């Protein structure tokens, strides 16, 4: 799979952290279909990052794929290792996932050479309210069990975003650190166009 070929012409795959977890990872873990169904499942340990072409979903200079959570992230020619603390991903006041940032190194773990390849690995959380009480937490877990999904089953899936940091991550960040959606970019470009038009009049 070389790109988001199932998307309509002119559309690009540029999801936020929240969208990756809510619309893709959560549905994958719940055995529900993803719409559009364009992100493949691959085994992380089988490929080096430069081998993801035609295997993962390519969107610009980023590659997306589902995989199973694993402690060992060793590949044929190197390994992935964490480079910073995990970040919490929130949606509507709930903690819905964790974002791990890893860097790829070539060679053995004891003497690896760090590269520019970066991976964001997203994990599911329980989806509890940040200020929820123990009672609401128990109710949430009970409902989760009634639906037939254990925490182990749900948390076994991860979704990964891989990119070469030397080429840039293509993440447009707002001044306050928030990612912009495609529609946000369109509206901002229209605002810039209006400013140019007014200055010319």
PDB file of C-alpha atoms in Angstrom, residues 31-183:
ATOM      1  CA  UNK A  31     -13.212  -5.583  16.352  1.00  0.00           C
ATOM      2  CA  UNK A  32     -15.207  -2.910  14.518  1.00  0.00           C
ATOM      3  CA  UNK A  33     -14.523  -1.857  10.900  1.00  0.00           C
ATOM      4  CA  UNK A  34     -12.515   1.326  10.346  1.00  0.00           C
ATOM      5  CA  UNK A  35     -13.931   3.747   7.805  1.00  0.00           C
ATOM      6  CA  UNK A  36     -12.069   4.264   5.580  1.00  0.00           C
ATOM      7  CA  UNK A  37     -10.293   0.928   6.002  1.00  0.00           C
ATOM      8  CA  UNK A  38      -6.878   2.067   4.758  1.00  0.00           C
ATOM      9  CA  UNK A  39      -4.447   1.342   7.626  1.00  0.00           C
ATOM     10  CA  UNK A  40      -2.839  -2.113   7.310  1.00  0.00           C
ATOM     11  CA  UNK A  41      -1.613  -4.410  10.068  1.00  0.00           C
ATOM     12  CA  UNK A  42       2.059  -5.366  10.040  1.00  0.00           C
ATOM     13  CA  UNK A  43       4.513  -6.926  12.468  1.00  0.00           C
ATOM     14  CA  UNK A  44       6.783  -4.184  13.772  1.00  0.00           C
ATOM     15  CA  UNK A  45       9.708  -6.540  14.400  1.00  0.00           C
ATOM     16  CA  UNK A  46       9.808  -7.725  10.780  1.00  0.00           C
ATOM     17  CA  UNK A  47      10.720  -4.414   9.132  1.00  0.00           C
ATOM     18  CA  UNK A  48      13.205  -1.583   9.423  1.00  0.00           C
ATOM     19  CA  UNK A  49      11.598   1.879   9.021  1.00  0.00           C
ATOM     20  CA  UNK A  50      12.942   2.397   5.479  1.00  0.00           C
ATOM     21  CA  UNK A  51      11.165  -0.822   4.412  1.00  0.00           C
ATOM     22  CA  UNK A  52       7.652   0.444   5.187  1.00  0.00           C
ATOM     23  CA  UNK A  53       6.946   1.563   1.598  1.00  0.00           C
ATOM     24  CA  UNK A  54       4.131  -0.538   0.079  1.00  0.00           C
ATOM     25  CA  UNK A  55       3.549  -2.181   3.477  1.00  0.00           C
ATOM     26  CA  UNK A  56       2.237   0.638   5.691  1.00  0.00           C
ATOM     27  CA  UNK A  57      -0.105   3.466   4.715  1.00  0.00           C
ATOM     28  CA  UNK A  58       2.020   6.295   3.334  1.00  0.00           C
ATOM     29  CA  UNK A  59       0.730   9.840   3.764  1.00  0.00           C
ATOM     30  CA  UNK A  60       3.351  12.348   2.677  1.00  0.00           C
ATOM     31  CA  UNK A  61       6.531  11.419   4.524  1.00  0.00           C
ATOM     32  CA  UNK A  62       4.679   9.517   7.247  1.00  0.00           C
ATOM     33  CA  UNK A  63       3.757   5.836   7.469  1.00  0.00           C
ATOM     34  CA  UNK A  64       0.836   4.466   9.505  1.00  0.00           C
ATOM     35  CA  UNK A  65       0.098   0.892  10.554  1.00  0.00           C
ATOM     36  CA  UNK A  66      -1.512  -1.251  13.251  1.00  0.00           C
ATOM     37  CA  UNK A  67       0.608  -3.686  15.218  1.00  0.00           C
ATOM     38  CA  UNK A  68       0.546  -5.708  18.411  1.00  0.00           C
ATOM     39  CA  UNK A  69       2.034  -4.189  21.545  1.00  0.00           C
ATOM     40  CA  UNK A  70       5.395  -5.720  22.372  1.00  0.00           C
ATOM     41  CA  UNK A  71       8.196  -5.079  24.832  1.00  0.00           C
ATOM     42  CA  UNK A  72      10.861  -6.024  22.286  1.00  0.00           C
ATOM     43  CA  UNK A  73      11.052  -3.621  19.347  1.00  0.00           C
ATOM     44  CA  UNK A  74      14.055  -5.249  17.688  1.00  0.00           C
ATOM     45  CA  UNK A  75      14.057  -5.297  13.867  1.00  0.00           C
ATOM     46  CA  UNK A  76      16.340  -7.097  11.394  1.00  0.00           C
ATOM     47  CA  UNK A  77      18.939  -4.288  11.478  1.00  0.00           C
ATOM     48  CA  UNK A  78      18.279  -2.322  14.649  1.00  0.00           C
ATOM     49  CA  UNK A  79      15.806  -1.457  17.391  1.00  0.00           C
ATOM     50  CA  UNK A  80      13.350   1.181  18.610  1.00  0.00           C
ATOM     51  CA  UNK A  81      13.905   2.814  22.001  1.00  0.00           C
ATOM     52  CA  UNK A  82      11.957   5.413  23.987  1.00  0.00           C
ATOM     53  CA  UNK A  83      13.402   8.931  24.024  1.00  0.00           C
ATOM     54  CA  UNK A  84      10.980  10.810  26.303  1.00  0.00           C
ATOM     55  CA  UNK A  85       8.175  10.371  28.795  1.00  0.00           C
ATOM     56  CA  UNK A  86       4.832   9.074  27.565  1.00  0.00           C
ATOM     57  CA  UNK A  87       2.204  11.696  26.713  1.00  0.00           C
ATOM     58  CA  UNK A  88      -1.469  11.334  27.639  1.00  0.00           C
ATOM     59  CA  UNK A  89      -3.988  11.778  24.824  1.00  0.00           C
ATOM     60  CA  UNK A  90      -7.334  13.234  25.921  1.00  0.00           C
ATOM     61  CA  UNK A  91     -10.770  13.531  24.346  1.00  0.00           C
ATOM     62  CA  UNK A  92     -13.677  15.344  25.971  1.00  0.00           C
ATOM     63  CA  UNK A  93     -11.961  15.417  29.363  1.00  0.00           C
ATOM     64  CA  UNK A  94     -11.114  11.708  29.277  1.00  0.00           C
ATOM     65  CA  UNK A  95      -7.733  10.040  29.165  1.00  0.00           C
ATOM     66  CA  UNK A  96      -8.155   7.843  26.104  1.00  0.00           C
ATOM     67  CA  UNK A  97      -4.610   6.818  25.274  1.00  0.00           C
ATOM     68  CA  UNK A  98      -0.864   7.086  25.617  1.00  0.00           C
ATOM     69  CA  UNK A  99       1.567   8.379  23.009  1.00  0.00           C
ATOM     70  CA  UNK A 100       5.057   6.910  23.155  1.00  0.00           C
ATOM     71  CA  UNK A 101       7.898   8.533  21.184  1.00  0.00           C
ATOM     72  CA  UNK A 102      10.708   6.263  20.055  1.00  0.00           C
ATOM     73  CA  UNK A 103      13.853   6.637  17.945  1.00  0.00           C
ATOM     74  CA  UNK A 104      15.362   3.969  15.680  1.00  0.00           C
ATOM     75  CA  UNK A 105      18.978   2.922  16.123  1.00  0.00           C
ATOM     76  CA  UNK A 106      21.027   0.688  13.817  1.00  0.00           C
ATOM     77  CA  UNK A 107      22.986  -2.182  15.353  1.00  0.00           C
ATOM     78  CA  UNK A 108      22.917  -3.919  18.719  1.00  0.00           C
ATOM     79  CA  UNK A 109      21.252  -2.291  21.711  1.00  0.00           C
ATOM     80  CA  UNK A 110      24.549  -1.854  23.525  1.00  0.00           C
ATOM     81  CA  UNK A 111      26.271   0.003  20.667  1.00  0.00           C
ATOM     82  CA  UNK A 112      23.512   1.193  18.332  1.00  0.00           C
ATOM     83  CA  UNK A 113      23.836   4.248  16.093  1.00  0.00           C
ATOM     84  CA  UNK A 114      20.845   6.582  16.471  1.00  0.00           C
ATOM     85  CA  UNK A 115      19.082   7.602  13.244  1.00  0.00           C
ATOM     86  CA  UNK A 116      16.567  10.297  12.284  1.00  0.00           C
ATOM     87  CA  UNK A 117      13.679   7.805  12.206  1.00  0.00           C
ATOM     88  CA  UNK A 118      10.995   8.595  14.802  1.00  0.00           C
ATOM     89  CA  UNK A 119       7.932   6.563  15.739  1.00  0.00           C
ATOM     90  CA  UNK A 120       4.846   7.645  17.646  1.00  0.00           C
ATOM     91  CA  UNK A 121       3.199   4.571  19.148  1.00  0.00           C
ATOM     92  CA  UNK A 122      -0.369   4.984  20.460  1.00  0.00           C
ATOM     93  CA  UNK A 123      -1.888   2.792  23.187  1.00  0.00           C
ATOM     94  CA  UNK A 124      -5.447   2.657  24.507  1.00  0.00           C
ATOM     95  CA  UNK A 125      -6.398   3.601  28.059  1.00  0.00           C
ATOM     96  CA  UNK A 126      -9.619   2.968  29.984  1.00  0.00           C
ATOM     97  CA  UNK A 127     -11.178   6.259  28.913  1.00  0.00           C
ATOM     98  CA  UNK A 128     -11.815   7.413  32.464  1.00  0.00           C
ATOM     99  CA  UNK A 129     -12.727  10.987  33.314  1.00  0.00           C
ATOM    100  CA  UNK A 130      -9.776  12.905  34.686  1.00  0.00           C
ATOM    101  CA  UNK A 131     -11.744  13.821  37.824  1.00  0.00           C
ATOM    102  CA  UNK A 132     -13.850  10.662  38.047  1.00  0.00           C
ATOM    103  CA  UNK A 133     -14.450   8.906  41.351  1.00  0.00           C
ATOM    104  CA  UNK A 134     -13.667   5.283  42.127  1.00  0.00           C
ATOM    105  CA  UNK A 135     -17.385   4.473  41.777  1.00  0.00           C
ATOM    106  CA  UNK A 136     -17.610   5.744  38.199  1.00  0.00           C
ATOM    107  CA  UNK A 137     -14.367   3.950  37.406  1.00  0.00           C
ATOM    108  CA  UNK A 138     -15.814   0.631  38.614  1.00  0.00           C
ATOM    109  CA  UNK A 139     -18.954   1.202  36.551  1.00  0.00           C
ATOM    110  CA  UNK A 140     -16.867   1.914  33.473  1.00  0.00           C
ATOM    111  CA  UNK A 141     -14.886  -1.303  33.939  1.00  0.00           C
ATOM    112  CA  UNK A 142     -18.071  -3.317  34.501  1.00  0.00           C
ATOM    113  CA  UNK A 143     -19.607  -1.952  31.285  1.00  0.00           C
ATOM    114  CA  UNK A 144     -16.378  -2.779  29.450  1.00  0.00           C
ATOM    115  CA  UNK A 145     -16.561  -6.396  30.647  1.00  0.00           C
ATOM    116  CA  UNK A 146     -20.253  -6.678  29.709  1.00  0.00           C
ATOM    117  CA  UNK A 147     -19.361  -5.744  26.151  1.00  0.00           C
ATOM    118  CA  UNK A 148     -17.027  -8.715  26.065  1.00  0.00           C
ATOM    119  CA  UNK A 149     -13.722  -6.856  25.759  1.00  0.00           C
ATOM    120  CA  UNK A 150     -11.008  -7.359  28.357  1.00  0.00           C
ATOM    121  CA  UNK A 151      -8.374  -4.728  29.039  1.00  0.00           C
ATOM    122  CA  UNK A 152      -5.728  -7.175  27.851  1.00  0.00           C
ATOM    123  CA  UNK A 153      -7.485  -7.679  24.515  1.00  0.00           C
ATOM    124  CA  UNK A 154      -8.037  -3.959  23.905  1.00  0.00           C
ATOM    125  CA  UNK A 155      -4.588  -2.849  24.967  1.00  0.00           C
ATOM    126  CA  UNK A 156      -2.867  -5.465  22.803  1.00  0.00           C
ATOM    127  CA  UNK A 157      -3.306  -3.296  19.706  1.00  0.00           C
ATOM    128  CA  UNK A 158      -1.279  -0.177  18.932  1.00  0.00           C
ATOM    129  CA  UNK A 159      -1.258   2.232  16.012  1.00  0.00           C
ATOM    130  CA  UNK A 160       2.050   3.666  14.856  1.00  0.00           C
ATOM    131  CA  UNK A 161       3.137   6.765  12.946  1.00  0.00           C
ATOM    132  CA  UNK A 162       6.693   6.598  11.568  1.00  0.00           C
ATOM    133  CA  UNK A 163       8.595   9.416   9.872  1.00  0.00           C
ATOM    134  CA  UNK A 164      12.112  10.607   9.083  1.00  0.00           C
ATOM    135  CA  UNK A 165      12.676  13.683  11.260  1.00  0.00           C
ATOM    136  CA  UNK A 166      15.315  14.948   8.820  1.00  0.00           C
ATOM    137  CA  UNK A 167      12.466  15.517   6.346  1.00  0.00           C
ATOM    138  CA  UNK A 168      10.114  17.008   8.941  1.00  0.00           C
ATOM    139  CA  UNK A 169       7.089  15.317  10.501  1.00  0.00           C
ATOM    140  CA  UNK A 170       4.512  17.371   8.522  1.00  0.00           C
ATOM    141  CA  UNK A 171       2.754  18.206  11.772  1.00  0.00           C
ATOM    142  CA  UNK A 172       1.387  21.735  11.688  1.00  0.00           C
ATOM    143  CA  UNK A 173       1.342  22.957  15.252  1.00  0.00           C
ATOM    144  CA  UNK A 174      -0.624  25.912  16.558  1.00  0.00           C
ATOM    145  CA  UNK A 175       1.144  28.548  18.646  1.00  0.00           C
ATOM    146  CA  UNK A 176      -0.326  26.917  21.765  1.00  0.00           C
ATOM    147  CA  UNK A 177       0.860  23.476  20.685  1.00  0.00           C
ATOM    148  CA  UNK A 178      -2.388  22.126  19.206  1.00  0.00           C
ATOM    149  CA  UNK A 179      -2.422  20.258  15.907  1.00  0.00           C
ATOM    150  CA  UNK A 180      -4.498  21.709  13.085  1.00  0.00           C
ATOM    151  CA  UNK A 181      -6.943  19.624  11.085  1.00  0.00           C
ATOM    152  CA  UNK A 182      -7.249  19.796   7.314  1.00  0.00           C
ATOM    153  CA  UNK A 183     -10.303  22.055   7.615  1.00  0.00           C
TER     154      UNK A 183
END
